[in-house]
């Protein structure tokens, strides 16, 4: 799966959770919980969506690594490469 | 109008009757053409001008219990067989008083009473049907003759070969009558058949066959006697090719681009009514008053038929789907 | 295997043997009945259905024909018109195309066209359906074509009881009846009541009752539909399976009764989707049970492609249980 | 005098072009004589006269295309020609114009009478809207054929203009189907009434939730995301169990008296993105195993944010729980939702210095608050109630 595809999936799922937020213009290193006002339930739904669409399981202890856009991309990309 | 089948009659009455039958068809078809131009008759219509001698020569030789299968050019056959002209004309108008309840029209004249198993708009479609009628007779042992009329165009259909083979293979009492008028709609015989001697095709199926001048009603009648007798006795099929010519177009809407007027004129002098009438007059068998008397009788019958059709009624639309399937309350055949 | 089995109330039998029993029964009870078709006599039938009948009834009533489908079908129609009750076997629906003119333009039409002067009370049997890797020309499923024609009746026996019981009823009908026997069913074995006999030919049957969704099918596809229903039940979905049995006339009442209860319907039809029998059933449901629908009506048909020869492609082209399960779940809004 | 008309030569011929006259005025014609040539889509066709007589007048010039039935020429019939003027032959009876479609042919398929309204018959579209907006169909009188409920009927029942027809694809906009302005009005009315009528008293209790946090982490470790739990599930279950034991906080104050409720339906305050709040009920929260409670809560939140809550879910809550989550404040004091009599608030979990067995250590500390109706309960029972919640949260196995 290409990098662009991964970023597209992340963006789509965050958009499902925060439809009115403009994910594209979010600072990639900003804390998503602040930037687009998502709570623990939203974040759990995000993790579920990523697991469902990309087959990447994110244990709870890794949650902090995904609180920024870049962090989320790096983590997921890494996991997918490992699976290939 | 049944004729004893033992020896050819040349009695005056018989000759007059043959002439009257042919003129009756010709004038009926003429009136139909007129009515068609007035939009009283619709759909497809194929008239029998020029070929009258075949129906008039063959059909009277059959018995009432025998069966007939014809084609879409079957007005003449129906009239000679005895389907009332009133019911035929009403059918042409599409009125429910017609012989097929107005549902068949020119190409689908049916009459159970005279065992007239219909016109058929599918070229060659009637042949397997006739074989079936003969198969049933073969199993029921009624010693019938099944007369099946078709044009030379049908010999190109698989069903022609399948039917001749079945009839010969199973020994079925079918009288195949080929009305060879040289043109299958717009296609001359020579450019549609490798073997143009139609009668010869029957020999390939070991079927007794004969060709006759379809413009000579007396010759056709004599050949028909031989054929019907042979079928009745042998229970085997018989193939009678009648060589004829159609004076009018294939159907109403046909500019006849496929043949030139000169050819039509040549055949106009050889057509069955002109030839027969001149021969009768030359031999003092008939006189002008005989001709005018039978013509006025015919015109009266045609006028009555047209009036009957004009007065006819449209089938109510609520009955549209009726008889798509059998109606237990109404036995088949009415 | 037919006679002399112990008088247990059921006998083990294949679908093919059930049809053969139906033929023997009809021939013994009515001398007007005779069987006509390619290789039905000496060869014993292309699918061995008429095996042994030539010896039992003789060549007059078990008539081998030349390869003249139009010819002998037309002959069957002609014979039926004047007192016989022929059973014409068109080896498969694929060859029936050569006889379609006789079936449509004469058999189906003559009564109406002749103003009730003539009828054609014959039965035409033909094998149908794919699944034997016979490739495009020998794998058609055209029941829908024939079910389109006013003037004939069309049946699809899917069970042993129907294979055994529909023929006699069809032979009593004053109008032409076409019986489709799916090629994949001939070898199907099962128990049949020893005294099995005539069945009705105008009612659909509920082969499995359920409340969540109606799976409507016929002939060969019925068994795939039942397989799907069993799988759905394991996931808590109770599917009702309707066997149409008669494709013309369609038993609207039974269809609507089921759909009104379940509010969802999937039609499973081996024909091609466009202008298919499935399309007709869907439209009737919309015309008569629209107000009860809770989900779009679904269809599972053959892919619109000439049936391919390789097994895996043929299977992909044909309706299968997984496709039916997916369609049912979609109608229920479940992933 | 008889008209010679343009003849119909074919089933599909409407008109013909006269290309050649073969006769001229004064010529005598017999029946069957060819008098003209007409060009049709199929080619040139000779047309014959069926009327014997003398050509009187040519009416149509060459190369003029005229419809079938148009008079082309006039022919004096023989009788007329010879003797005194005879009455013209009767014009053919007016041809009964066969309507293109015989009367009544198009049998209008009757509009299918829907079956008698046993179950509430409603159109699929109506059902979908009702289901999405939590409307009970049997409460609606249908105006469709036969009293069937249509989309418009449900829409009408909803009253407030539907912001966006549900069938429209969801674009970047606030939760579809929710009219936030209307919601703001409803909240304002409830809060004002609550402050007006209910004498609130407030209590706070701080709890060490390390046990719950450890229990959660350990349990979630081996589970896929779909079946993981959140702290919110534990807190709601604790409140539900406590409310079951302390009925004074679980019920309705109506008509100047309090009715406690056997069932515990916990109203879960859910913030709606872009403003707005709703507190739909988690039914029988005290009896739900944690996994079930979690999945129902997830479903409830998703549906609330999509504006798809059922009517019963809004009105059934017997007590409410409000939590501002990780980024909120340390403690929140809620306003009771009438006719309820209590609201429990959970602040943000904060790591604080905590004394255990005489020693100080860092511990995750959560502030639990209670706003209760002093007409129904007083501080003493309120404190016991909060203590029970705290105890439960410290022994998660009992949840």
Short mmCIF file of C-alpha atoms in Angstrom, two decimals, chain A residues 11 14-26 35-38, chain D residues 172-173 273:
data_model
loop_
_atom_site.label_atom_id
_atom_site.label_comp_id
_atom_site.label_asym_id
_atom_site.label_seq_id
_atom_site.Cartn_x
_atom_site.Cartn_y
_atom_site.Cartn_z
CA UNK A 11 -7.68 11.30 6.63
CA UNK A 14 -10.62 11.06 10.99
CA UNK A 15 -13.12 12.79 8.70
CA UNK A 16 -15.77 10.20 9.62
CA UNK A 17 -15.20 11.01 13.28
CA UNK A 18 -14.97 14.79 12.90
CA UNK A 19 -16.88 15.63 9.75
CA UNK A 20 -16.73 19.39 10.20
CA UNK A 21 -12.96 19.46 10.90
CA UNK A 22 -10.65 20.24 7.95
CA UNK A 23 -8.14 17.43 8.44
CA UNK A 24 -6.01 18.45 5.45
CA UNK A 25 -5.06 21.74 7.04
CA UNK A 26 -4.24 20.23 10.46
CA UNK A 35 -6.71 20.07 16.95
CA UNK A 36 -9.98 18.42 16.09
CA UNK A 37 -11.56 17.91 19.57
CA UNK A 38 -11.72 14.11 19.70
CA UNK D 172 -18.72 18.24 5.32
CA UNK D 173 -21.40 19.66 7.57
CA UNK D 273 -19.62 18.13 17.54
#
